[in-house]
Amino acid sequence: MGLLDILGGRDRRAQREAEEEEEPAAAATDATTSGSSREMLRDPAASLGGFEPPNRLYDPYADISTAMGGRRAAFQLPEGPEFVFQEEAAARRRGWTENLQYYTGLGYLGGGATGFAIGGYRYLNLPADPAFSTTKLKANRLLNTSGSVGRRMACSSAILGLFFSTSESYITHMADGRVPDEACTVAAGFVAAGLFRSVRGPKAASIAGTVGAVAAGGLAAARQYFPSL
């Protein structure tokens, strides 16, 4: 038993010495990893392929720095959205599918809300009818009047949004930066409105196209203050 204990003690000492030799290497690796992580936090461009959005300094110990003996760390946090690829960051507008969904949905909701309000106004101006004296009949008449106008305006506005979004995406793609974006938007408004009224003849289509071009010009001007439009 004494020989086995001696041999076991030597094995344990050898294992302990090997672990002590591995600890400095592991500490150096952790320090290198943590240092690179701190550098990535301080320099977002390292993880964004060279694209650096506007940054601001952030000190997590700003309120208690005096009690802790001064500033400990400050990080640069981006103020704008972060992108994995620089091509996505350089994109000036939504994609054609996003544009399609945005303007079609916005037209449907906006047209429906406007039509419902117009239908309610028409209901208030209707003459009183003794046949609709109960509350349930009045509410039913209000819903029918508002829903009829709202449904037509919602569908019409959605179709206009569909025509405008597809026309703008196509014209912008074909222009490829050679024509200002505002001109593409105005041309898309003319095409969308003219196509919407084309079933009523060339004259109605040209008049509607002019009105659509003016409305698209207003949209292009509004984008200077509201880029998300």
GROMACS .gro file of N, CA and C in nm, residues 89-176:
model
  264
   89ALA      N    1  -2.636   4.899  -4.629
   89ALA     CA    2  -2.630   5.032  -4.568
   89ALA      C    3  -2.636   5.143  -4.672
   90ALA      N    4  -2.587   5.115  -4.792
   90ALA     CA    5  -2.585   5.217  -4.896
   90ALA      C    6  -2.717   5.226  -4.972
   91ALA      N    7  -2.812   5.138  -4.945
   91ALA     CA    8  -2.940   5.140  -5.015
   91ALA      C    9  -3.016   5.268  -4.980
   92ARG      N   10  -3.069   5.335  -5.083
   92ARG     CA   11  -3.135   5.463  -5.063
   92ARG      C   12  -3.285   5.449  -5.040
   93ARG      N   13  -3.343   5.337  -5.073
   93ARG     CA   14  -3.488   5.324  -5.066
   93ARG      C   15  -3.526   5.179  -5.035
   94ARG      N   16  -3.656   5.158  -5.017
   94ARG     CA   17  -3.705   5.023  -4.995
   94ARG      C   18  -3.695   4.941  -5.123
   95GLY      N   19  -3.693   4.810  -5.108
   95GLY     CA   20  -3.698   4.723  -5.224
   95GLY      C   21  -3.835   4.729  -5.290
   96TRP      N   22  -3.846   4.671  -5.411
   96TRP     CA   23  -3.973   4.683  -5.484
   96TRP      C   24  -4.085   4.606  -5.414
   97THR      N   25  -4.052   4.494  -5.350
   97THR     CA   26  -4.157   4.420  -5.279
   97THR      C   27  -4.203   4.496  -5.154
   98GLU      N   28  -4.108   4.555  -5.081
   98GLU     CA   29  -4.146   4.636  -4.965
   98GLU      C   30  -4.224   4.760  -5.007
   99ASN      N   31  -4.185   4.820  -5.119
   99ASN     CA   32  -4.257   4.935  -5.171
   99ASN      C   33  -4.399   4.897  -5.209
  100LEU      N   34  -4.414   4.782  -5.271
  100LEU     CA   35  -4.545   4.733  -5.311
  100LEU      C   36  -4.636   4.714  -5.190
  101GLN      N   37  -4.586   4.648  -5.089
  101GLN     CA   38  -4.666   4.625  -4.969
  101GLN      C   39  -4.698   4.755  -4.897
  102TYR      N   40  -4.601   4.845  -4.892
  102TYR     CA   41  -4.620   4.968  -4.817
  102TYR      C   42  -4.730   5.054  -4.878
  103TYR      N   43  -4.719   5.084  -5.007
  103TYR     CA   44  -4.815   5.176  -5.069
  103TYR      C   45  -4.952   5.111  -5.091
  104THR      N   46  -4.954   4.982  -5.119
  104THR     CA   47  -5.084   4.915  -5.133
  104THR      C   48  -5.157   4.911  -5.000
  105GLY      N   49  -5.088   4.872  -4.895
  105GLY     CA   50  -5.151   4.869  -4.763
  105GLY      C   51  -5.188   5.007  -4.713
  106LEU      N   52  -5.098   5.104  -4.735
  106LEU     CA   53  -5.129   5.240  -4.691
  106LEU      C   54  -5.249   5.296  -4.766
  107GLY      N   55  -5.257   5.269  -4.897
  107GLY     CA   56  -5.371   5.315  -4.974
  107GLY      C   57  -5.500   5.250  -4.929
  108TYR      N   58  -5.496   5.122  -4.899
  108TYR     CA   59  -5.619   5.053  -4.856
  108TYR      C   60  -5.667   5.107  -4.722
  109LEU      N   61  -5.577   5.120  -4.627
  109LEU     CA   62  -5.617   5.168  -4.495
  109LEU      C   63  -5.660   5.314  -4.499
  110GLY      N   64  -5.581   5.397  -4.568
  110GLY     CA   65  -5.617   5.538  -4.576
  110GLY      C   66  -5.747   5.561  -4.652
  111GLY      N   67  -5.764   5.491  -4.765
  111GLY     CA   68  -5.888   5.504  -4.840
  111GLY      C   69  -6.009   5.453  -4.764
  112GLY      N   70  -5.991   5.342  -4.692
  112GLY     CA   71  -6.102   5.289  -4.613
  112GLY      C   72  -6.143   5.383  -4.502
  113ALA      N   73  -6.044   5.441  -4.431
  113ALA     CA   74  -6.077   5.534  -4.323
  113ALA      C   75  -6.145   5.661  -4.378
  114THR      N   76  -6.093   5.712  -4.490
  114THR     CA   77  -6.155   5.831  -4.550
  114THR      C   78  -6.296   5.802  -4.598
  115GLY      N   79  -6.314   5.689  -4.664
  115GLY     CA   80  -6.448   5.652  -4.712
  115GLY      C   81  -6.547   5.630  -4.599
  116PHE      N   82  -6.501   5.570  -4.492
  116PHE     CA   83  -6.590   5.549  -4.377
  116PHE      C   84  -6.633   5.683  -4.318
  117ALA      N   85  -6.539   5.780  -4.310
  117ALA     CA   86  -6.574   5.912  -4.258
  117ALA      C   87  -6.672   5.984  -4.351
  118ILE      N   88  -6.652   5.973  -4.483
  118ILE     CA   89  -6.744   6.036  -4.578
  118ILE      C   90  -6.882   5.971  -4.569
  119GLY      N   91  -6.885   5.841  -4.556
  119GLY     CA   92  -7.014   5.773  -4.542
  119GLY      C   93  -7.088   5.815  -4.415
  120GLY      N   94  -7.013   5.832  -4.306
  120GLY     CA   95  -7.077   5.880  -4.183
  120GLY      C   96  -7.131   6.021  -4.198
  121TYR      N   97  -7.059   6.106  -4.272
  121TYR     CA   98  -7.107   6.243  -4.295
  121TYR      C   99  -7.233   6.241  -4.381
  122ARG      N  100  -7.237   6.155  -4.478
  122ARG     CA  101  -7.358   6.144  -4.561
  122ARG      C  102  -7.476   6.093  -4.479
  123TYR      N  103  -7.449   6.002  -4.389
  123TYR     CA  104  -7.557   5.950  -4.306
  123TYR      C  105  -7.617   6.060  -4.218
  124LEU      N  106  -7.530   6.147  -4.166
  124LEU     CA  107  -7.580   6.256  -4.081
  124LEU      C  108  -7.665   6.355  -4.160
  125ASN      N  109  -7.643   6.367  -4.290
  125ASN     CA  110  -7.718   6.461  -4.372
  125ASN      C  111  -7.844   6.399  -4.434
  126LEU      N  112  -7.866   6.271  -4.409
  126LEU     CA  113  -7.987   6.208  -4.462
  126LEU      C  114  -8.109   6.258  -4.388
  127PRO      N  115  -8.223   6.273  -4.458
  127PRO     CA  116  -8.345   6.316  -4.388
  127PRO      C  117  -8.395   6.207  -4.294
  128ALA      N  118  -8.460   6.248  -4.188
  128ALA     CA  119  -8.512   6.153  -4.090
  128ALA      C  120  -8.622   6.068  -4.154
  129ASP      N  121  -8.617   5.939  -4.127
  129ASP     CA  122  -8.714   5.845  -4.182
  129ASP      C  123  -8.781   5.772  -4.067
  130PRO      N  124  -8.913   5.780  -4.057
  130PRO     CA  125  -8.981   5.710  -3.945
  130PRO      C  126  -8.959   5.559  -3.948
  131ALA      N  127  -8.930   5.505  -4.066
  131ALA     CA  128  -8.909   5.360  -4.074
  131ALA      C  129  -8.781   5.316  -4.004
  132PHE      N  130  -8.687   5.412  -3.982
  132PHE     CA  131  -8.560   5.379  -3.916
  132PHE      C  132  -8.554   5.451  -3.781
  133SER      N  133  -8.654   5.428  -3.700
  133SER     CA  134  -8.664   5.501  -3.574
  133SER      C  135  -8.590   5.432  -3.460
  134THR      N  136  -8.571   5.301  -3.469
  134THR     CA  137  -8.505   5.230  -3.360
  134THR      C  138  -8.353   5.245  -3.369
  135THR      N  139  -8.287   5.225  -3.256
  135THR     CA  140  -8.141   5.240  -3.252
  135THR      C  141  -8.072   5.135  -3.337
  136LYS      N  142  -8.123   5.014  -3.337
  136LYS     CA  143  -8.059   4.907  -3.415
  136LYS      C  144  -8.067   4.936  -3.565
  137LEU      N  145  -8.182   4.988  -3.612
  137LEU     CA  146  -8.195   5.020  -3.754
  137LEU      C  147  -8.107   5.139  -3.792
  138LYS      N  148  -8.095   5.236  -3.703
  138LYS     CA  149  -8.008   5.350  -3.731
  138LYS      C  150  -7.862   5.307  -3.741
  139ALA      N  151  -7.821   5.221  -3.649
  139ALA     CA  152  -7.683   5.173  -3.653
  139ALA      C  153  -7.657   5.090  -3.779
  140ASN      N  154  -7.755   5.011  -3.818
  140ASN     CA  155  -7.740   4.931  -3.940
  140ASN      C  156  -7.731   5.019  -4.064
  141ARG      N  157  -7.811   5.125  -4.067
  141ARG     CA  158  -7.806   5.218  -4.180
  141ARG      C  159  -7.672   5.292  -4.184
  142LEU      N  160  -7.621   5.330  -4.068
  142LEU     CA  161  -7.490   5.396  -4.063
  142LEU      C  162  -7.379   5.305  -4.113
  143LEU      N  163  -7.380   5.180  -4.070
  143LEU     CA  164  -7.276   5.086  -4.113
  143LEU      C  165  -7.286   5.057  -4.262
  144ASN      N  166  -7.409   5.046  -4.313
  144ASN     CA  167  -7.424   5.020  -4.457
  144ASN      C  168  -7.376   5.139  -4.541
  145THR      N  169  -7.414   5.260  -4.498
  145THR     CA  170  -7.372   5.378  -4.574
  145THR      C  171  -7.222   5.397  -4.569
  146SER      N  172  -7.164   5.390  -4.449
  146SER     CA  173  -7.019   5.410  -4.434
  146SER      C  174  -6.941   5.296  -4.498
  147GLY      N  175  -6.989   5.175  -4.480
  147GLY     CA  176  -6.917   5.061  -4.537
  147GLY      C  177  -6.918   5.060  -4.688
  148SER      N  178  -7.029   5.104  -4.748
  148SER     CA  179  -7.037   5.107  -4.894
  148SER      C  180  -6.935   5.206  -4.952
  149VAL      N  181  -6.929   5.326  -4.896
  149VAL     CA  182  -6.833   5.425  -4.946
  149VAL      C  183  -6.690   5.384  -4.910
  150GLY      N  184  -6.671   5.338  -4.787
  150GLY     CA  185  -6.536   5.300  -4.744
  150GLY      C  186  -6.479   5.185  -4.823
  151ARG      N  187  -6.563   5.088  -4.858
  151ARG     CA  188  -6.514   4.973  -4.936
  151ARG      C  189  -6.468   5.016  -5.074
  152ARG      N  190  -6.545   5.102  -5.141
  152ARG     CA  191  -6.506   5.147  -5.275
  152ARG      C  192  -6.378   5.229  -5.271
  153MET      N  193  -6.368   5.319  -5.175
  153MET     CA  194  -6.248   5.403  -5.167
  153MET      C  195  -6.126   5.323  -5.125
  154ALA      N  196  -6.144   5.225  -5.039
  154ALA     CA  197  -6.031   5.142  -4.997
  154ALA      C  198  -5.975   5.063  -5.113
  155CYS      N  199  -6.061   5.003  -5.192
  155CYS     CA  200  -6.013   4.924  -5.307
  155CYS      C  201  -5.949   5.014  -5.412
  156SER      N  202  -6.012   5.130  -5.439
  156SER     CA  203  -5.956   5.222  -5.538
  156SER      C  204  -5.819   5.274  -5.494
  157SER      N  205  -5.806   5.312  -5.367
  157SER     CA  206  -5.678   5.363  -5.318
  157SER      C  207  -5.571   5.254  -5.318
  158ALA      N  208  -5.610   5.132  -5.286
  158ALA     CA  209  -5.514   5.022  -5.289
  158ALA      C  210  -5.464   4.996  -5.430
  159ILE      N  211  -5.553   5.004  -5.530
  159ILE     CA  212  -5.511   4.984  -5.669
  159ILE      C  213  -5.417   5.097  -5.712
  160LEU      N  214  -5.450   5.220  -5.672
  160LEU     CA  215  -5.361   5.332  -5.703
  160LEU      C  216  -5.223   5.312  -5.640
  161GLY      N  217  -5.222   5.268  -5.514
  161GLY     CA  218  -5.094   5.241  -5.448
  161GLY      C  219  -5.017   5.130  -5.518
  162LEU      N  220  -5.088   5.028  -5.566
  162LEU     CA  221  -5.024   4.919  -5.639
  162LEU      C  222  -4.962   4.970  -5.769
  163PHE      N  223  -5.037   5.048  -5.846
  163PHE     CA  224  -4.984   5.103  -5.971
  163PHE      C  225  -4.866   5.196  -5.945
  164PHE      N  226  -4.878   5.280  -5.842
  164PHE     CA  227  -4.771   5.376  -5.816
  164PHE      C  228  -4.643   5.307  -5.771
  165SER      N  229  -4.655   5.212  -5.681
  165SER     CA  230  -4.534   5.145  -5.630
  165SER      C  231  -4.461   5.069  -5.738
  166THR      N  232  -4.535   4.996  -5.821
  166THR     CA  233  -4.470   4.921  -5.928
  166THR      C  234  -4.410   5.015  -6.032
  167SER      N  235  -4.483   5.123  -6.066
  167SER     CA  236  -4.430   5.218  -6.164
  167SER      C  237  -4.304   5.287  -6.113
  168GLU      N  238  -4.305   5.329  -5.987
  168GLU     CA  239  -4.189   5.397  -5.931
  168GLU      C  240  -4.068   5.305  -5.924
  169SER      N  241  -4.090   5.182  -5.882
  169SER     CA  242  -3.977   5.088  -5.874
  169SER      C  243  -3.921   5.059  -6.011
  170TYR      N  244  -4.007   5.043  -6.110
  170TYR     CA  245  -3.959   5.012  -6.245
  170TYR      C  246  -3.885   5.131  -6.306
  171ILE      N  247  -3.944   5.250  -6.294
  171ILE     CA  248  -3.881   5.369  -6.354
  171ILE      C  249  -3.748   5.398  -6.285
  172THR      N  250  -3.743   5.385  -6.154
  172THR     CA  251  -3.618   5.409  -6.081
  172THR      C  252  -3.511   5.308  -6.121
  173HIS      N  253  -3.554   5.183  -6.139
  173HIS     CA  254  -3.458   5.080  -6.181
  173HIS      C  255  -3.404   5.107  -6.320
  174MET      N  256  -3.490   5.148  -6.411
  174MET     CA  257  -3.446   5.175  -6.547
  174MET      C  258  -3.361   5.302  -6.554
  175ALA      N  259  -3.392   5.402  -6.471
  175ALA     CA  260  -3.313   5.525  -6.471
  175ALA      C  261  -3.172   5.501  -6.418
  176ASP      N  262  -3.159   5.416  -6.317
  176ASP     CA  263  -3.028   5.375  -6.264
  176ASP      C  264  -2.943   5.495  -6.222
   0.00000   0.00000   0.00000
